[in-house]
Coordinates of C-alpha atoms in Angstrom, one line a residue:
Chain A
M1 CA -4.8 -7.8 -33.7
F2 CA -6.5 -6.9 -30.5
G3 CA -9.6 -4.8 -30.2
V4 CA -9.8 -1.6 -28.3
L5 CA -11.4 -1.9 -24.8
I6 CA -10.9 1.7 -23.3
R7 CA -11.3 4.7 -25.5
I8 CA -10.1 7.9 -24.1
D9 CA -11.5 10.6 -26.3
S10 CA -10.0 14.3 -26.0
V11 CA -10.1 14.3 -22.2
T12 CA -9.3 17.3 -20.2
K13 CA -8.8 17.6 -16.5
R14 CA -8.8 21.3 -15.3
Y15 CA -8.8 22.0 -11.5
P16 CA -10.7 25.0 -10.1
D17 CA -7.4 26.9 -9.6
G18 CA -6.8 26.6 -13.4
T19 CA -4.1 23.9 -13.2
V20 CA -4.6 21.5 -16.2
A21 CA -3.4 18.1 -15.2
V22 CA -4.5 16.3 -18.5
D23 CA -5.0 18.4 -21.8
R24 CA -7.1 16.9 -24.5
L25 CA -5.7 13.5 -24.1
S26 CA -7.0 10.8 -26.7
L27 CA -5.8 7.2 -26.4
E28 CA -7.0 3.8 -27.5
I29 CA -6.2 1.2 -25.0
P30 CA -6.1 -2.3 -26.5
D31 CA -7.8 -5.3 -25.0
R32 CA -5.7 -8.0 -23.1
S33 CA -2.4 -6.2 -23.3
I34 CA -0.3 -3.9 -21.0
T35 CA -0.6 -0.2 -21.9
V36 CA 1.9 2.0 -19.9
L37 CA 1.5 5.7 -19.3
V38 CA 4.9 7.1 -18.5
G39 CA 6.3 10.4 -18.1
P40 CA 7.8 12.9 -15.5
S41 CA 6.0 14.1 -12.3
G42 CA 3.2 16.5 -13.0
C43 CA 2.4 14.8 -16.6
G44 CA -1.0 13.8 -15.5
K45 CA -0.4 10.0 -15.7
T46 CA -2.0 9.2 -12.4
T47 CA -4.8 11.7 -13.0
T48 CA -5.5 9.8 -16.3
L49 CA -5.4 6.5 -14.5
R50 CA -7.8 7.7 -11.7
M51 CA -10.2 9.1 -14.5
I52 CA -10.7 5.6 -16.0
N53 CA -12.4 4.4 -12.6
R54 CA -13.7 7.7 -12.0
M55 CA -11.7 8.7 -8.7
V56 CA -11.2 11.7 -10.8
E57 CA -14.0 13.1 -13.0
P58 CA -12.9 14.7 -16.3
T59 CA -13.7 18.2 -17.0
E60 CA -14.1 17.7 -20.7
G61 CA -14.2 14.6 -22.9
T62 CA -15.4 11.1 -22.6
I63 CA -14.0 7.7 -21.7
L64 CA -15.5 4.6 -23.2
L65 CA -15.3 1.1 -21.7
D66 CA -16.2 -1.4 -24.1
G67 CA -18.1 1.1 -26.2
Q68 CA -20.0 2.4 -23.2
D69 CA -19.6 5.6 -21.5
I70 CA -18.2 5.1 -18.1
L71 CA -20.6 7.5 -16.4
Q72 CA -23.5 5.3 -17.4
Q73 CA -22.9 2.7 -14.8
P74 CA -23.1 3.3 -10.9
V75 CA -19.6 4.3 -9.7
N76 CA -18.9 1.5 -7.3
T77 CA -20.1 -1.1 -9.9
L78 CA -17.5 0.3 -12.3
R79 CA -14.9 0.3 -9.7
R80 CA -15.6 -3.2 -8.6
S81 CA -15.0 -4.3 -12.3
M82 CA -11.5 -3.0 -12.2
G83 CA -8.6 -4.1 -10.2
Y84 CA -6.6 -1.4 -8.7
V85 CA -2.9 -1.7 -7.6
I86 CA -1.2 1.3 -5.8
Q87 CA 2.2 2.3 -4.8
N88 CA 3.0 0.7 -1.3
A89 CA 0.2 -1.6 -1.9
G90 CA -2.4 0.3 0.3
L91 CA -3.4 -3.0 2.2
F92 CA -5.7 -2.9 5.0
Q93 CA -3.5 -3.2 8.0
H94 CA -6.4 -4.3 10.1
R95 CA -7.3 -7.4 8.0
T96 CA -5.6 -10.6 7.4
I97 CA -3.8 -11.3 4.2
L98 CA -6.5 -13.6 3.1
D99 CA -9.3 -11.1 4.0
N100 CA -7.5 -8.3 2.2
I101 CA -7.4 -10.4 -1.0
A102 CA -11.0 -11.2 -0.4
T103 CA -12.2 -7.7 -0.2
V104 CA -13.8 -7.2 -3.6
P105 CA -15.5 -10.6 -3.8
R106 CA -16.9 -9.8 -0.3
L107 CA -18.1 -6.4 -1.7
L108 CA -19.8 -8.3 -4.4
G109 CA -21.8 -10.5 -2.1
W110 CA -19.8 -13.5 -2.2
G111 CA -20.3 -15.7 0.9
K112 CA -17.2 -15.7 3.3
D113 CA -16.0 -19.2 2.5
R114 CA -16.1 -18.8 -1.4
A115 CA -14.2 -15.6 -1.1
R116 CA -11.6 -16.9 1.0
G117 CA -11.3 -19.9 -1.2
R118 CA -10.7 -17.5 -4.2
A119 CA -8.1 -15.6 -2.2
R120 CA -6.1 -18.9 -1.5
E121 CA -6.0 -19.5 -5.2
L122 CA -4.9 -16.0 -5.9
M123 CA -2.1 -16.2 -3.3
E124 CA -0.8 -19.2 -5.1
R125 CA -1.1 -17.6 -8.4
V126 CA 1.0 -14.5 -7.4
G127 CA 3.6 -16.7 -5.6
L128 CA 2.7 -16.1 -2.0
D129 CA 3.3 -19.0 0.6
A130 CA 0.0 -20.3 2.0
A131 CA 1.4 -20.0 5.5
L132 CA 0.9 -16.1 5.0
A133 CA -2.8 -16.4 4.7
K134 CA -3.4 -15.6 8.5
R135 CA -0.8 -13.0 8.8
Y136 CA -1.2 -9.2 8.9
P137 CA 0.4 -6.9 6.5
Y138 CA 3.0 -5.4 9.0
Q139 CA 4.5 -9.0 9.1
L140 CA 5.2 -9.1 5.3
S141 CA 8.1 -7.6 3.3
G142 CA 7.5 -4.6 0.8
G143 CA 7.6 -7.2 -2.0
Q144 CA 5.3 -9.6 -0.5
Q145 CA 2.8 -6.7 0.4
Q146 CA 2.9 -5.6 -3.3
R147 CA 2.2 -9.3 -4.3
V148 CA -0.9 -9.2 -2.1
G149 CA -1.9 -6.0 -3.6
V150 CA -1.8 -7.6 -7.1
A151 CA -3.7 -10.6 -5.8
R152 CA -6.3 -8.4 -4.2
A153 CA -6.8 -6.6 -7.5
L154 CA -7.4 -9.9 -9.4
A155 CA -9.6 -11.3 -6.8
A156 CA -13.0 -10.6 -8.5
D157 CA -11.4 -11.5 -12.0
P158 CA -11.8 -8.1 -13.3
P159 CA -11.2 -7.6 -17.1
V160 CA -9.3 -4.3 -16.4
L161 CA -6.4 -3.8 -14.0
L162 CA -5.2 -0.3 -13.1
M163 CA -1.8 -0.1 -11.7
D164 CA -0.4 3.2 -10.1
E165 CA 3.4 2.8 -9.8
P166 CA 2.8 -0.3 -8.3
F167 CA 6.6 -1.4 -8.0
S168 CA 8.5 1.9 -7.5
A169 CA 8.7 1.7 -3.6
V170 CA 10.5 -1.6 -3.7
D171 CA 14.3 -2.2 -4.1
P172 CA 15.4 -3.0 -7.7
V173 CA 15.9 -6.6 -7.3
V174 CA 12.5 -7.1 -5.8
R175 CA 11.0 -4.9 -8.5
K176 CA 12.6 -7.1 -11.3
G177 CA 11.0 -10.1 -9.8
L178 CA 7.6 -8.4 -9.5
Q179 CA 7.9 -7.3 -13.1
D180 CA 8.6 -10.8 -14.3
E181 CA 5.8 -12.1 -12.2
L182 CA 3.3 -9.6 -13.8
L183 CA 4.3 -10.7 -17.3
R184 CA 4.0 -14.3 -16.3
I185 CA 0.5 -13.5 -14.9
Q186 CA -0.4 -11.6 -17.8
A187 CA 0.6 -14.3 -20.1
E188 CA -1.8 -16.6 -18.3
L189 CA -4.8 -14.3 -17.4
G190 CA -4.7 -11.8 -20.5
K191 CA -6.1 -8.8 -18.6
T192 CA -6.4 -5.3 -20.0
I193 CA -3.7 -3.5 -17.8
V194 CA -3.3 0.1 -17.6
F195 CA 0.0 0.7 -15.8
V196 CA 1.5 4.0 -14.6
T197 CA 5.1 4.5 -14.1
H198 CA 7.8 7.3 -14.2
D199 CA 10.5 4.7 -15.0
I200 CA 11.0 4.4 -18.8
D201 CA 12.9 1.0 -18.4
E202 CA 9.9 -0.4 -16.7
A203 CA 7.5 1.0 -19.4
V204 CA 9.7 -0.4 -22.1
K205 CA 9.9 -3.9 -20.4
L206 CA 6.2 -4.1 -19.5
G207 CA 4.5 -2.4 -22.2
T208 CA 2.7 -3.6 -25.2
M209 CA 2.0 0.0 -26.0
V210 CA 3.5 2.9 -24.3
A211 CA 2.1 6.4 -24.1
V212 CA 4.7 9.2 -23.1
L213 CA 3.1 12.2 -21.6
R214 CA 4.9 15.4 -21.2
T215 CA 4.4 18.0 -18.3
G216 CA 1.1 19.8 -18.6
G217 CA -0.7 16.5 -19.5
R218 CA -0.3 16.2 -23.1
L219 CA 0.5 13.1 -25.3
A220 CA 4.0 13.2 -26.7
Q221 CA 4.1 9.7 -28.4
Y222 CA 1.9 6.6 -28.3
A223 CA 3.7 3.6 -29.8
P224 CA 5.0 0.1 -29.1
P225 CA 8.3 0.2 -27.1
A226 CA 10.5 -1.0 -29.9
E227 CA 9.0 1.7 -32.1
L228 CA 9.5 4.5 -29.3
L229 CA 13.2 3.4 -29.0
S230 CA 13.9 3.4 -32.8
A231 CA 12.0 6.5 -33.6
P232 CA 11.3 8.9 -30.9
A233 CA 8.6 11.5 -31.9
D234 CA 10.6 14.5 -30.7
A235 CA 13.3 15.8 -28.7
F236 CA 11.4 15.5 -25.4
V237 CA 10.8 11.7 -25.9
E238 CA 14.3 11.2 -27.1
D239 CA 15.4 12.8 -24.0
F240 CA 13.0 10.9 -21.6
L241 CA 14.2 7.6 -23.1
G242 CA 17.9 8.3 -21.9
A243 CA 21.2 8.0 -23.6
D244 CA 21.6 4.3 -24.5
R245 CA 18.3 3.7 -26.3
G246 CA 20.0 2.2 -29.2
I247 CA 21.5 -0.4 -26.9
R248 CA 18.2 -1.0 -25.0
R249 CA 16.5 -1.3 -28.5
L250 CA 18.3 -4.4 -29.1
S251 CA 16.2 -6.2 -26.4
F252 CA 13.5 -6.4 -29.1
F253 CA 15.6 -8.4 -31.5
P254 CA 16.0 -12.1 -30.6
A255 CA 19.3 -13.8 -30.7
T256 CA 18.1 -16.7 -32.4
G257 CA 19.6 -15.9 -35.9
L258 CA 23.2 -15.7 -34.7
A259 CA 25.6 -18.2 -36.4
L260 CA 27.3 -19.8 -33.4
L261 CA 30.7 -21.5 -33.7
T262 CA 31.0 -25.0 -31.9
T263 CA 34.5 -25.7 -32.9
P264 CA 36.5 -23.6 -30.5
I265 CA 35.2 -25.3 -27.3
V266 CA 37.3 -27.8 -25.1
A267 CA 36.6 -29.6 -21.9
V268 CA 38.9 -28.9 -19.1
D269 CA 40.2 -32.5 -19.3
A270 CA 41.0 -32.2 -22.8
T271 CA 44.0 -34.0 -24.4
A272 CA 46.7 -32.3 -26.4
E273 CA 45.2 -34.0 -29.6
Q274 CA 41.7 -32.4 -28.8
I275 CA 43.1 -29.0 -28.1
A276 CA 45.1 -29.2 -31.3
A277 CA 42.0 -30.3 -33.3
R278 CA 39.8 -27.6 -31.8
A279 CA 42.3 -24.7 -32.4
T280 CA 41.5 -24.3 -36.1
G281 CA 42.0 -20.5 -36.3
E282 CA 38.1 -20.0 -36.6
A283 CA 38.5 -18.0 -33.3
P284 CA 41.8 -16.8 -31.7
Y285 CA 40.6 -18.2 -28.3
L286 CA 39.2 -21.6 -27.0
L287 CA 36.3 -21.8 -24.6
V288 CA 37.2 -24.2 -21.7
T289 CA 34.2 -25.8 -20.1
D290 CA 33.8 -28.1 -17.0
L291 CA 33.2 -31.8 -17.3
D292 CA 29.4 -31.1 -17.6
G293 CA 29.9 -28.6 -20.5
R294 CA 29.4 -25.4 -18.6
P295 CA 31.6 -22.5 -19.7
L296 CA 34.7 -21.8 -17.3
G297 CA 36.5 -19.2 -19.4
W298 CA 38.6 -18.3 -22.3
S299 CA 42.2 -19.0 -23.2
E300 CA 44.5 -18.7 -26.1
P301 CA 45.3 -22.3 -27.5
H302 CA 49.0 -22.1 -26.8
E303 CA 48.5 -21.3 -23.2
L304 CA 46.7 -24.6 -22.7
T305 CA 48.5 -27.5 -21.4
A306 CA 46.7 -30.7 -21.5
G307 CA 46.1 -32.3 -18.3
S308 CA 46.8 -29.2 -16.2
I309 CA 44.2 -26.5 -17.1
D310 CA 43.9 -24.1 -14.3
P311 CA 40.4 -22.7 -14.4
G312 CA 41.6 -19.8 -12.1
R313 CA 44.0 -18.6 -15.1
L314 CA 41.3 -18.4 -17.7
L315 CA 39.9 -15.2 -19.2
S316 CA 36.4 -14.3 -17.9
H317 CA 33.4 -15.0 -20.2
G318 CA 30.9 -12.5 -19.2
R319 CA 27.2 -13.6 -18.6
P320 CA 26.4 -16.2 -21.2
F321 CA 23.1 -15.8 -23.3
V322 CA 20.3 -18.1 -24.0
P323 CA 19.7 -17.9 -27.9
G324 CA 16.3 -19.0 -27.7
T325 CA 15.0 -16.7 -25.1
D326 CA 17.5 -13.8 -24.9
S327 CA 17.9 -11.0 -27.2
L328 CA 20.8 -9.5 -29.2
R329 CA 21.2 -7.0 -26.3
A330 CA 22.1 -9.8 -24.0
A331 CA 24.5 -11.4 -26.7
L332 CA 26.2 -8.1 -27.1
D333 CA 26.5 -7.5 -23.5
C334 CA 28.1 -11.0 -23.0
A335 CA 30.7 -10.1 -25.7
V336 CA 31.7 -6.7 -24.4
L337 CA 31.9 -8.1 -20.9
S338 CA 34.7 -10.6 -21.8
P339 CA 38.2 -9.2 -22.6
T340 CA 38.1 -11.6 -25.6
G341 CA 35.3 -9.9 -27.3
W342 CA 33.3 -13.3 -27.6
A343 CA 30.1 -14.1 -26.4
V344 CA 29.1 -17.5 -25.0
A345 CA 25.8 -19.2 -25.9
V346 CA 24.4 -21.6 -23.5
G347 CA 21.3 -23.8 -23.4
A348 CA 18.5 -23.7 -20.8
D349 CA 20.6 -26.3 -18.8
G350 CA 23.5 -23.9 -18.6
R351 CA 25.8 -26.0 -21.0
A352 CA 27.8 -24.2 -23.8
T353 CA 26.2 -24.6 -27.0
G354 CA 28.4 -22.2 -29.1
V355 CA 30.5 -19.0 -29.3
V356 CA 30.1 -15.9 -31.3
S357 CA 32.2 -12.8 -31.9
Q358 CA 31.4 -9.2 -31.4
Q359 CA 31.6 -8.9 -35.3
T360 CA 29.1 -11.6 -35.9
I361 CA 26.7 -10.0 -33.4
A362 CA 27.3 -6.5 -35.1
E363 CA 26.3 -7.8 -38.4
A364 CA 23.2 -9.4 -37.0
I365 CA 22.3 -6.0 -35.6
R366 CA 22.8 -4.4 -39.0
G367 CA 20.5 -7.1 -40.4
A368 CA 17.9 -6.4 -37.8
H369 CA 18.1 -2.5 -38.7
A370 CA 17.6 -3.4 -42.4
A371 CA 14.6 -5.5 -41.6
V372 CA 12.8 -2.7 -39.5
P373 CA 13.0 0.7 -41.0
T374 CA 14.1 2.7 -38.1
D375 CA 13.7 6.2 -39.7
A376 CA 10.1 5.8 -40.5
P377 CA 7.9 8.6 -38.9
A378 CA 6.3 7.3 -35.8
P379 CA 2.7 8.7 -35.9
H380 CA 0.6 8.9 -32.8
S381 CA -1.5 5.9 -33.7
L382 CA -1.6 2.3 -32.7
A383 CA -2.5 1.0 -36.2
K384 CA 1.1 0.0 -36.8
G385 CA 2.2 -3.6 -35.4
G386 CA 0.0 -5.6 -33.4
P387 CA 0.7 -5.4 -29.6
A388 CA 3.0 -8.1 -28.3
D389 CA 4.5 -9.2 -31.6
A390 CA 8.0 -8.0 -31.1
K391 CA 8.1 -8.7 -27.3
V392 CA 11.3 -10.5 -26.2
A393 CA 12.0 -11.0 -22.6
G394 CA 15.1 -8.9 -22.1
Chain B
M1 CA -13.7 2.7 66.8
S2 CA -15.5 2.3 63.4
G3 CA -13.7 0.1 60.7
F4 CA -12.2 1.1 57.3
F5 CA -15.2 0.1 55.3
D6 CA -18.0 1.2 57.8
I7 CA -19.8 3.8 55.8
P8 CA -21.7 6.4 57.7
S9 CA -25.5 5.9 57.4
D10 CA -26.0 9.3 55.7
L11 CA -24.7 8.1 52.6
Q12 CA -27.3 5.3 52.4
H13 CA -24.7 2.8 50.8
S14 CA -22.5 0.2 51.6
W15 CA -18.9 0.5 50.4
L16 CA -19.7 -1.6 47.3
G17 CA -22.7 0.3 46.8
L18 CA -20.7 3.5 46.5
V19 CA -18.2 1.8 44.0
G20 CA -21.2 0.7 41.9
L21 CA -22.4 4.3 42.1
H22 CA -19.3 5.8 41.3
L23 CA -18.5 3.6 38.3
R24 CA -22.0 4.5 36.8
E25 CA -21.6 8.1 37.3
A26 CA -18.0 8.0 35.7
L27 CA -18.6 5.6 32.9
L28 CA -21.8 6.7 31.6
P29 CA -20.5 10.2 30.7
V30 CA -17.6 8.6 28.9
L31 CA -19.9 6.5 26.9
A32 CA -22.2 9.4 26.3
G33 CA -19.1 11.4 25.2
L34 CA -18.1 8.6 22.8
V35 CA -21.4 8.6 21.2
V36 CA -21.4 12.5 20.8
S37 CA -17.7 12.4 19.5
L38 CA -17.8 9.8 16.9
P39 CA -20.1 11.8 14.5
L40 CA -18.5 15.3 15.5
A41 CA -15.1 14.0 14.8
Q42 CA -16.1 12.6 11.5
L43 CA -17.7 15.8 10.5
C44 CA -14.3 17.5 11.4
V45 CA -12.5 15.0 9.3
R46 CA -14.7 15.6 6.2
L47 CA -15.0 19.3 6.7
R48 CA -11.6 20.4 7.4
W49 CA -12.6 24.1 8.5
L50 CA -14.8 22.9 11.4
Y51 CA -12.0 21.1 13.3
P52 CA -10.4 24.3 14.8
P53 CA -13.5 25.9 16.0
V54 CA -14.8 22.5 17.4
L55 CA -11.6 21.9 19.2
W56 CA -11.8 25.6 20.6
V57 CA -15.3 25.1 21.8
T58 CA -14.4 21.8 23.7
T59 CA -11.3 23.3 25.3
V60 CA -13.2 26.4 26.5
L61 CA -16.1 24.0 28.0
Y62 CA -13.2 22.1 29.6
A63 CA -12.1 25.2 31.3
I64 CA -15.4 26.0 32.9
P65 CA -15.1 24.6 36.6
S66 CA -17.6 21.9 37.3
L67 CA -19.1 24.1 40.3
A68 CA -20.1 26.7 37.8
F69 CA -21.7 23.9 35.6
F70 CA -23.7 22.7 38.7
V71 CA -24.9 26.2 39.5
L72 CA -26.3 26.4 35.8
L73 CA -27.8 23.1 35.7
I74 CA -29.3 22.6 39.1
D75 CA -32.3 24.7 38.1
Y76 CA -33.2 22.1 35.4
T77 CA -31.9 18.7 36.7
G78 CA -31.9 19.2 40.4
Q79 CA -29.5 17.7 42.9
T80 CA -29.3 14.4 40.8
E81 CA -26.7 12.2 39.1
L82 CA -27.5 13.8 35.9
T83 CA -26.3 17.1 37.1
V84 CA -22.8 15.5 37.7
M85 CA -22.8 13.4 34.6
I86 CA -23.6 16.2 32.1
P87 CA -20.5 18.2 32.8
L88 CA -18.5 15.0 32.8
T89 CA -19.6 14.2 29.5
V90 CA -18.7 17.7 28.1
Y91 CA -15.3 17.2 29.8
S92 CA -14.7 14.1 28.0
L93 CA -15.1 15.6 24.5
V94 CA -11.8 17.6 24.9
V95 CA -9.9 14.2 24.9
L96 CA -12.1 12.0 22.7
V97 CA -12.9 14.4 19.6
P98 CA -9.1 15.0 18.9
A99 CA -8.4 11.3 19.6
I100 CA -10.9 10.2 17.0
V101 CA -9.9 12.8 14.6
D102 CA -6.3 11.9 14.7
G103 CA -7.1 8.2 14.6
V104 CA -9.2 8.5 11.5
R105 CA -6.5 10.8 9.9
S106 CA -3.9 8.4 10.7
V107 CA -5.4 6.0 8.0
P108 CA -2.7 6.1 5.2
P109 CA -3.8 7.8 2.0
E110 CA -2.9 4.9 -0.1
T111 CA -5.2 2.6 2.0
L112 CA -8.0 5.2 1.5
A113 CA -7.4 5.6 -2.2
A114 CA -7.3 1.6 -2.4
A115 CA -10.6 1.4 -0.5
T116 CA -12.3 4.0 -3.0
A117 CA -10.8 2.3 -6.0
M118 CA -12.1 -1.1 -4.9
G119 CA -15.8 0.3 -4.7
F120 CA -16.3 1.0 -1.2
G121 CA -18.9 3.8 -0.5
P122 CA -18.1 6.5 2.1
V123 CA -20.2 4.8 4.8
R124 CA -18.8 1.4 4.3
R125 CA -15.4 2.9 4.1
Y126 CA -15.9 4.7 7.5
F127 CA -17.1 1.7 9.2
Q128 CA -15.0 -1.1 7.7
V129 CA -11.7 0.8 7.1
Q130 CA -11.3 4.0 8.8
L131 CA -13.0 3.2 12.2
P132 CA -11.1 0.0 12.7
I133 CA -7.8 1.5 11.9
A134 CA -8.6 4.3 14.3
V135 CA -9.4 2.0 17.2
P136 CA -5.9 2.2 18.9
A137 CA -6.2 6.1 18.8
V138 CA -9.9 5.9 20.1
I139 CA -9.0 3.7 22.9
A140 CA -6.0 5.8 24.0
G141 CA -8.4 8.7 24.2
L142 CA -11.1 6.6 26.1
R143 CA -8.3 5.7 28.7
V144 CA -7.6 9.2 29.6
A145 CA -11.3 10.3 29.4
T146 CA -12.3 7.2 31.8
V147 CA -9.6 7.7 34.4
S148 CA -10.2 11.3 34.5
S149 CA -13.9 10.8 34.8
I150 CA -13.5 8.5 37.7
S151 CA -11.5 11.1 39.6
L152 CA -13.8 13.9 38.8
V153 CA -17.2 12.2 39.9
S154 CA -16.0 13.1 43.4
V155 CA -17.0 16.8 42.9
G156 CA -20.6 15.6 42.8
A157 CA -20.2 16.0 46.6
L158 CA -20.6 19.6 46.3
I159 CA -24.2 19.3 45.3
G160 CA -25.2 16.9 48.1
N161 CA -24.8 13.2 48.0
Q162 CA -23.9 12.9 44.2
G163 CA -20.2 12.3 44.6
A164 CA -20.3 8.7 45.3
L165 CA -17.0 7.7 46.8
G166 CA -16.2 11.4 46.9
N167 CA -18.7 11.9 49.7
L168 CA -16.6 9.9 51.8
I169 CA -14.0 12.7 52.0
N170 CA -16.9 15.3 53.0
D171 CA -17.9 12.6 55.6
A172 CA -14.3 12.2 56.9
N173 CA -14.3 15.9 57.7
I174 CA -17.8 15.9 59.3
Y175 CA -17.2 12.7 61.4
N176 CA -13.6 13.3 62.2
R177 CA -12.7 9.9 60.5
P178 CA -9.7 10.4 58.3
E179 CA -9.5 6.8 57.3
L180 CA -12.8 7.5 55.2
A181 CA -10.7 10.1 53.1
V182 CA -8.0 7.5 52.6
N183 CA -10.6 4.9 51.6
A184 CA -12.0 7.1 49.2
V185 CA -8.7 8.0 47.5
L186 CA -7.4 4.5 47.4
S187 CA -10.9 3.0 46.1
M188 CA -10.8 5.7 43.3
A189 CA -7.1 5.1 42.4
V190 CA -8.0 1.3 42.4
L191 CA -11.0 1.6 40.1
A192 CA -9.1 3.9 37.6
I193 CA -6.3 1.5 37.4
L194 CA -8.6 -1.4 36.8
A195 CA -10.7 0.5 34.2
D196 CA -7.6 1.5 32.4
A197 CA -6.1 -2.1 32.5
L198 CA -9.5 -3.3 31.1
L199 CA -9.3 -0.7 28.2
V200 CA -5.8 -1.8 27.4
A201 CA -7.1 -5.4 27.3
V202 CA -10.0 -4.5 25.0
R203 CA -7.3 -2.8 22.7
L204 CA -5.3 -5.8 22.4
L205 CA -8.3 -8.0 21.6
L206 CA -9.3 -5.6 19.0
T207 CA -6.0 -5.0 17.3
P208 CA -4.3 -8.3 16.5
W209 CA -3.2 -6.6 13.5
M210 CA -0.7 -4.2 15.3
P211 CA 3.0 -4.8 15.6
R212 CA 3.4 -6.1 19.2
A213 CA 7.1 -4.8 19.6
G214 CA 6.1 -2.7 22.6
R215 CA 4.9 -5.7 24.7
R216 CA 8.1 -5.8 26.8
R217 CA 7.5 -2.5 28.0
P218 CA 3.8 -1.7 27.8
A219 CA 2.5 1.8 27.3
A220 CA 6.0 3.2 27.6
D221 CA 5.1 5.8 24.9
V222 CA 1.7 7.0 26.2
P223 CA 1.6 9.4 29.1
D224 CA 0.1 7.6 32.0
P225 CA -3.6 8.5 32.3
A226 CA -3.8 7.9 36.0
T227 CA -1.3 10.6 36.7
A228 CA -3.1 13.1 34.4
A229 CA -6.3 12.2 36.3
L230 CA -5.0 12.8 39.7
E231 CA -3.9 16.1 38.6
D232 CA -7.5 16.6 37.1
A233 CA -8.9 15.8 40.6
V234 CA -7.5 18.9 42.0
R235 CA -10.0 20.9 40.0

């Protein structure tokens, strides 16, 4: 169980014109985990984030950092102890990549060489080529700029990282890469990250805890993502989660427990005897693999002629899943992608390790549901379930 | 027959002396204008309501003919260089203030937010983020102000010998030596072009961070300040 690092205590932000951006919001943000604030535009998520580093001052309520009121230390000291990543990166266009990353260490009074050395380390950490060090921001792609933004935020090794829709301005492929990278970095560094997004999929993928805010700055639900998907607090949350939350929830169940069949697999150079031996009736199809054991496609046993198997005429096998790392969602996806209704499991090396039918997957899903009570009420608390326990790469 | 560079003795200068005098009378006002504009523009950026009245005042000042300025100033500063340079300083504001305001405002909001979030105080943020990013706009303004100032110095001939190269035009009339007028115009044009080129070089030096796509056709998107200045010279 993690401790609480940031405690937001019935905070309200009311603007002079009477607009209420945040309304009596209370949140306990756990240490060393990713807490996502998600909601439609105008729900006060960015305002909430900016109150944590005092770019916006709350009208009422208090925010405690590590038990201490954030108003008690000088504002710039507070800000330098929190990394900040923003949409479009907000890099300093007039400074080189290296000097951009070295900004906060320099503000903290580090020498130039030490700050740049640290910046080089971080470039490596976030997956940036060292050759980019002397470049200027305009010479980088959007995804690279965003990596620089993350590196810059991490430069002074702050315990807290505030991220304001950092990945929403890049294309989906790059965004997925950045998200995976963030999870990897987080696994290494264990920061307390507060992450704002309007994208519920991003929230579910990244969040240890997810706070769904509704328009007008009120908290709708605060729960781990699996709980959010299985037991949305009300119609607003359910609506916000979208139509296929049942399918998406399967991301949280590992595919390790599936009973794989290893018999109905033949190599492309199989003899007639081998084909006959494998066609035991356990499955109506045989999976044909190449000589290395990588899946090529499905076929009915009687369609296969030993010595002249044409890989082009096989039925497609969908995207194979890796039982150790993938979830039931990936397994189900593989099964429904193939006209045969069977999913192919592969090892990390891409070689087929077994096959499994939709029926077996469906039974596993029922089993998973039975293990986790889905209709339990979801209170607005984080007392339930330690963060990161049910997290599966999905 | 006197030569092209034989300057009548009443001007008490060689041609090079006139060039030096001209540059001093033209560039000091631009420098003074910059010193006044920087804080004024920053005030206009911080206090939004201040910008329209400031713009209005600088434009009205620009509309005052230099002769009127001389008449006002001559009681206080006499027939001196200072009497020429004060109006030139005032005129430069009409270009420099908006250039700096636009430059500082051109800093993307997310860059400013990032700077604030990283713990830059307002002063540090101004000098380390806003001003450096405003350099291209500031230099664009300086180019127009400089070239215009170089041509405007010649009106100093109206109050005696304070027009530097401009006095040659007057002398061309007195001594019936038209080549002196040609000399004055050509010398000023060359000075303006050289000063402009120097500022472009300074900008290139200060902004290695700018995309250099425009290198093949330099300054195609900027109105040529020399043209604007020649129009100004008619004033």
